[in-house]
Amino acid sequence: MGVYFGKLRLGVEVPKHDVWVKSPKGYEVRKYPACVAAEVHVQEGNALRGSDGFRALARYIGAFGTPENEKKAGIKMTAPVVTQNIAMTAPVVTGEGKDGGGYWMQFLMPSQWTMETLPNPTSEKVKLK
């Protein structure tokens, strides 16, 4: 389960999804199909928790200048940015980071990219999934 808050900018790709619940307060609970993502695990206790994960992913796609990936290929931003608190969801989370607490942050990749065509990250923090 991930969380996204905020308004979308014009021209930002949003994956196709089903709306399960539409709240009168303006939020939606959505189901997304499987898609390719770049993700970072941020350890519990990190003072820069929110910005740490976001910055590593933003550098991978080139949001701050030269992309930090093997091909130096710019990748467009999409929405939503997904976060998942490990401590809260540990019974259902599998894989790296399960026992370390903290949280995962993911950027969903634009639909034209696949695991075969995405450039590998140059940072060990960023994983493709």
Backbone as numpy.savetxt, mean C-alpha at the origin, in Angstrom:
# Nx Ny Nz CAx CAy CAz Cx Cy Cz
-7.92 -6.51 6.31 -8.78 -5.34 6.31 -7.88 -4.12 6.31
-8.12 -3.20 5.44 -7.34 -1.98 5.36 -8.21 -0.77 5.60
-7.58 0.37 5.77 -8.29 1.61 6.05 -7.82 2.68 5.09
-8.75 3.46 4.57 -8.42 4.60 3.72 -9.33 5.75 4.11
-8.78 6.91 4.32 -9.56 8.11 4.61 -9.12 9.21 3.67
-10.06 10.04 3.24 -9.68 11.20 2.46 -10.40 11.28 1.14
-10.07 12.32 0.40 -10.65 12.60 -0.91 -9.65 12.18 -1.98
-10.16 11.71 -3.12 -9.30 11.31 -4.22 -9.05 12.48 -5.15
-7.84 12.54 -5.68 -7.52 13.55 -6.69 -7.99 13.06 -8.04
-8.34 13.97 -8.91 -8.75 13.65 -10.26 -7.61 12.94 -10.99
-7.91 11.89 -11.73 -6.90 11.19 -12.50 -6.16 10.10 -11.75
-6.48 9.87 -10.49 -5.84 8.80 -9.72 -6.64 7.53 -9.95
-5.95 6.48 -10.40 -6.63 5.21 -10.67 -7.08 4.55 -9.37
-8.32 4.07 -9.38 -8.88 3.31 -8.26 -9.28 1.95 -8.81
-8.80 0.85 -8.22 -9.17 -0.48 -8.73 -10.69 -0.69 -8.66
-11.19 -1.51 -9.58 -12.61 -1.86 -9.53 -12.88 -2.54 -8.19
-14.04 -2.28 -7.65 -14.36 -2.83 -6.33 -15.87 -2.93 -6.18
-16.30 -3.72 -5.20 -17.70 -3.80 -4.82 -17.86 -3.04 -3.51
-18.92 -2.27 -3.41 -19.22 -1.58 -2.15 -20.13 -2.48 -1.34
-19.65 -2.91 -0.18 -20.43 -3.79 0.69 -21.34 -2.98 1.60
-20.83 -1.86 2.13 -21.61 -1.02 3.03 -21.34 0.43 2.67
-22.38 1.22 2.57 -22.22 2.66 2.37 -22.84 3.35 3.59
-22.00 4.01 4.36 -22.43 4.63 5.60 -23.08 5.99 5.34
-24.08 6.34 6.12 -24.65 7.68 6.01 -23.63 8.77 6.40
-22.56 8.37 7.09 -21.52 9.32 7.48 -20.48 9.52 6.38
-20.63 8.82 5.24 -19.76 9.07 4.11 -18.66 8.06 3.85
-18.52 7.03 4.66 -17.48 6.04 4.39 -18.10 4.80 3.75
-17.24 4.00 3.10 -17.67 2.77 2.46 -16.80 1.62 2.92
-17.40 0.45 3.00 -16.66 -0.78 3.19 -16.62 -1.44 1.82
-15.41 -1.66 1.30 -15.24 -2.15 -0.06 -14.53 -3.50 -0.10
-14.83 -4.26 -1.15 -14.10 -5.50 -1.43 -13.38 -5.31 -2.76
-12.06 -5.48 -2.73 -11.23 -5.36 -3.93 -10.81 -6.74 -4.40
-10.70 -6.92 -5.71 -10.16 -8.20 -6.21 -8.66 -8.25 -5.95
-8.08 -9.41 -6.19 -6.63 -9.54 -6.05 -5.94 -8.54 -6.98
-4.94 -7.87 -6.48 -4.18 -6.94 -7.31 -2.73 -6.91 -6.82
-1.88 -6.30 -7.62 -0.45 -6.23 -7.30 -0.21 -5.02 -6.41
0.63 -5.20 -5.39 0.90 -4.10 -4.45 2.39 -4.07 -4.11
2.86 -2.88 -3.76 4.17 -2.71 -3.13 3.86 -2.47 -1.66
4.58 -3.12 -0.77 4.26 -2.98 0.65 5.51 -2.85 1.50
5.30 -2.27 2.67 6.35 -2.05 3.66 5.80 -2.45 5.02
6.63 -3.12 5.81 6.27 -3.39 7.20 7.00 -2.39 8.08
6.27 -1.69 8.94 6.85 -0.73 9.86 6.74 -1.32 11.26
7.88 -1.44 11.94 7.93 -2.05 13.26 7.18 -1.24 14.31
6.60 -1.93 15.25 5.93 -1.30 16.38 6.95 -0.45 17.15
6.51 0.71 17.62 7.38 1.57 18.40 8.14 2.59 17.57
8.00 2.54 16.26 8.68 3.51 15.40 8.02 4.88 15.59
8.80 5.88 15.91 8.26 7.22 16.17 7.64 7.85 14.93
8.08 7.45 13.75 7.56 8.03 12.50 6.61 7.07 11.79
5.89 6.30 12.52 5.09 5.20 11.97 4.40 5.52 10.65
3.56 6.51 10.59 2.81 6.79 9.38 3.68 7.21 8.23
4.57 8.14 8.48 5.38 8.67 7.38 6.47 7.70 6.95
6.95 6.84 7.83 8.01 5.89 7.49 7.60 4.97 6.35
6.45 4.34 6.48 5.97 3.44 5.44 5.64 4.18 4.16
4.96 5.30 4.29 4.55 6.07 3.11 5.77 6.53 2.32
6.76 7.05 3.00 7.95 7.58 2.31 8.71 6.49 1.55
8.85 5.32 2.15 9.56 4.22 1.47 8.82 3.83 0.19
7.50 3.74 0.26 6.72 3.39 -0.92 6.72 4.51 -1.95
6.64 5.75 -1.50 6.66 6.90 -2.41 7.99 6.99 -3.15
9.08 6.67 -2.46 10.39 6.66 -3.13 10.45 5.56 -4.18
9.85 4.40 -3.90 9.83 3.30 -4.86 9.16 3.73 -6.18
8.04 4.43 -6.10 7.32 4.82 -7.33 7.86 6.10 -7.95
8.70 6.84 -7.23 9.29 8.06 -7.77 8.54 9.33 -7.42
7.76 9.31 -6.37 6.98 10.49 -5.98 7.87 11.64 -5.49
9.09 11.34 -5.04 9.99 12.38 -4.53 11.18 12.63 -5.45
11.09 12.20 -6.70 12.20 12.38 -7.62 12.48 11.10 -8.38
13.74 10.73 -8.48 14.12 9.52 -9.21 13.57 8.28 -8.50
12.81 7.44 -9.21 12.25 6.24 -8.59 13.34 5.32 -8.05
13.10 4.78 -6.87 14.06 3.85 -6.25 13.66 2.43 -6.59
13.82 2.10 -7.89 13.61 0.74 -8.36 14.67 0.45 -9.42
14.86 -0.82 -9.75 15.96 -1.23 -10.63 15.91 -0.58 -12.01
14.73 -0.29 -12.52 14.61 0.30 -13.86 14.51 1.83 -13.83
14.48 2.41 -12.62 14.28 3.85 -12.45 12.99 4.29 -13.17
11.98 3.40 -13.16 10.71 3.64 -13.84 9.72 4.32 -12.91
9.16 5.43 -13.36 8.12 6.10 -12.59 6.84 5.28 -12.63
6.16 5.20 -11.51 4.91 4.45 -11.39 3.86 5.41 -10.84
2.73 5.52 -11.51 1.70 6.45 -11.07 1.08 6.03 -9.75
0.70 7.02 -8.97 0.04 6.79 -7.68 -1.38 6.31 -7.94
-1.86 5.40 -7.12 -3.24 4.94 -7.17 -3.87 5.13 -5.79
-5.12 4.87 -5.69 -5.81 4.90 -4.40 -6.63 3.61 -4.31
-6.82 3.09 -3.15 -6.41 3.64 -1.86 -5.00 3.21 -1.48
-4.43 3.91 -0.50 -3.24 3.45 0.20 -3.79 2.60 1.34
-3.32 1.38 1.46 -3.89 0.45 2.43 -2.96 0.32 3.62
-3.51 0.36 4.82 -2.72 0.09 6.02 -3.40 -1.03 6.79
-2.58 -1.80 7.50 -3.11 -2.89 8.29 -2.32 -2.99 9.58
-3.01 -2.85 10.69 -2.38 -2.93 11.99 -2.17 -4.39 12.34
-0.93 -4.80 12.52 -0.61 -6.20 12.78 -1.10 -6.64 14.15
-0.93 -5.84 15.16 -1.32 -6.25 16.50 -2.81 -6.55 16.57
-3.62 -5.75 15.89 -5.07 -5.92 15.95 -5.53 -7.13 15.16
-4.81 -7.48 14.09 -5.29 -8.52 13.19 -4.40 -9.75 13.19
-3.47 -9.86 14.14 -2.48 -10.93 14.11 -3.07 -12.34 13.93
-4.26 -12.67 14.44 -4.76 -14.03 14.21 -5.01 -14.36 12.74
-5.22 -13.37 11.88 -5.52 -13.66 10.49 -4.43 -13.23 9.53
-3.37 -12.62 10.01 -2.28 -12.16 9.14 -1.25 -13.28 9.03
-0.79 -13.53 7.81 0.27 -14.52 7.64 1.45 -13.84 6.99
2.60 -14.44 7.15 3.79 -13.93 6.49 4.66 -13.09 7.40
5.66 -12.51 6.80 6.66 -11.72 7.49 6.01 -10.59 8.27
6.45 -10.32 9.47 5.92 -9.22 10.27 4.84 -9.66 11.24
4.36 -10.87 11.11 3.27 -11.34 11.96 3.62 -11.25 13.44
4.82 -11.62 13.79 5.19 -11.66 15.20 5.82 -10.37 15.69
6.15 -9.45 14.80 6.88 -8.27 15.19 6.03 -7.07 15.55
4.71 -7.15 15.45 3.87 -6.00 15.70 4.04 -4.96 14.62
3.55 -3.76 14.88 3.64 -2.70 13.90 2.50 -2.77 12.91
2.77 -2.36 11.67 1.72 -2.39 10.65 2.31 -2.54 9.26
1.46 -2.91 8.32 1.79 -2.96 6.90 1.17 -1.75 6.23
1.86 -1.19 5.24 1.28 -0.18 4.37 1.50 -0.65 2.95
0.48 -0.51 2.11 0.57 -0.93 0.72 0.13 0.17 -0.23
0.83 0.28 -1.35 0.38 1.05 -2.50 -0.08 0.01 -3.51
-1.32 0.08 -3.94 -1.79 -0.78 -5.02 -1.20 -0.25 -6.31
-0.72 -1.13 -7.16 -0.07 -0.72 -8.39 -1.11 -0.48 -9.49
-0.81 0.46 -10.40 -1.73 0.69 -11.52 -1.98 -0.61 -12.29
-3.14 -0.72 -12.90 -3.57 -1.97 -13.52 -2.67 -2.45 -14.66
-1.90 -1.56 -15.29 -1.05 -2.01 -16.40 0.15 -2.82 -15.92
0.48 -2.76 -14.61 1.64 -3.48 -14.10 1.25 -4.87 -13.61
2.18 -5.82 -13.78 2.02 -7.17 -13.25 3.27 -7.48 -12.42
3.26 -8.60 -11.73 4.46 -8.99 -10.97 5.64 -9.20 -11.92
5.37 -9.60 -13.15 6.44 -9.85 -14.11 7.01 -8.56 -14.69
6.20 -7.48 -14.77 6.68 -6.26 -15.41 7.10 -5.17 -14.43
6.68 -5.27 -13.18 7.07 -4.26 -12.19 8.58 -4.30 -11.95
9.22 -3.14 -11.86 10.65 -3.14 -11.52 10.85 -3.50 -10.06
11.90 -4.24 -9.78 12.21 -4.61 -8.40 12.63 -3.37 -7.61
12.20 -3.29 -6.35 12.62 -2.17 -5.50 14.12 -2.25 -5.21
14.75 -1.10 -5.02 16.15 -1.10 -4.61 16.26 -1.09 -3.08
15.18 -0.77 -2.39 15.16 -0.82 -0.92 14.71 -2.19 -0.46
15.41 -2.72 0.53 15.02 -4.01 1.10 13.70 -3.92 1.88
13.30 -2.71 2.27 12.06 -2.52 3.01 10.82 -2.77 2.15
10.93 -2.46 0.86 9.78 -2.55 -0.04 9.70 -3.94 -0.65
8.54 -4.56 -0.53 8.30 -5.90 -1.09 7.15 -5.81 -2.09
7.23 -6.60 -3.16 6.14 -6.67 -4.13 5.31 -7.91 -3.81
4.00 -7.74 -3.96 3.10 -8.83 -3.58 1.94 -8.88 -4.54
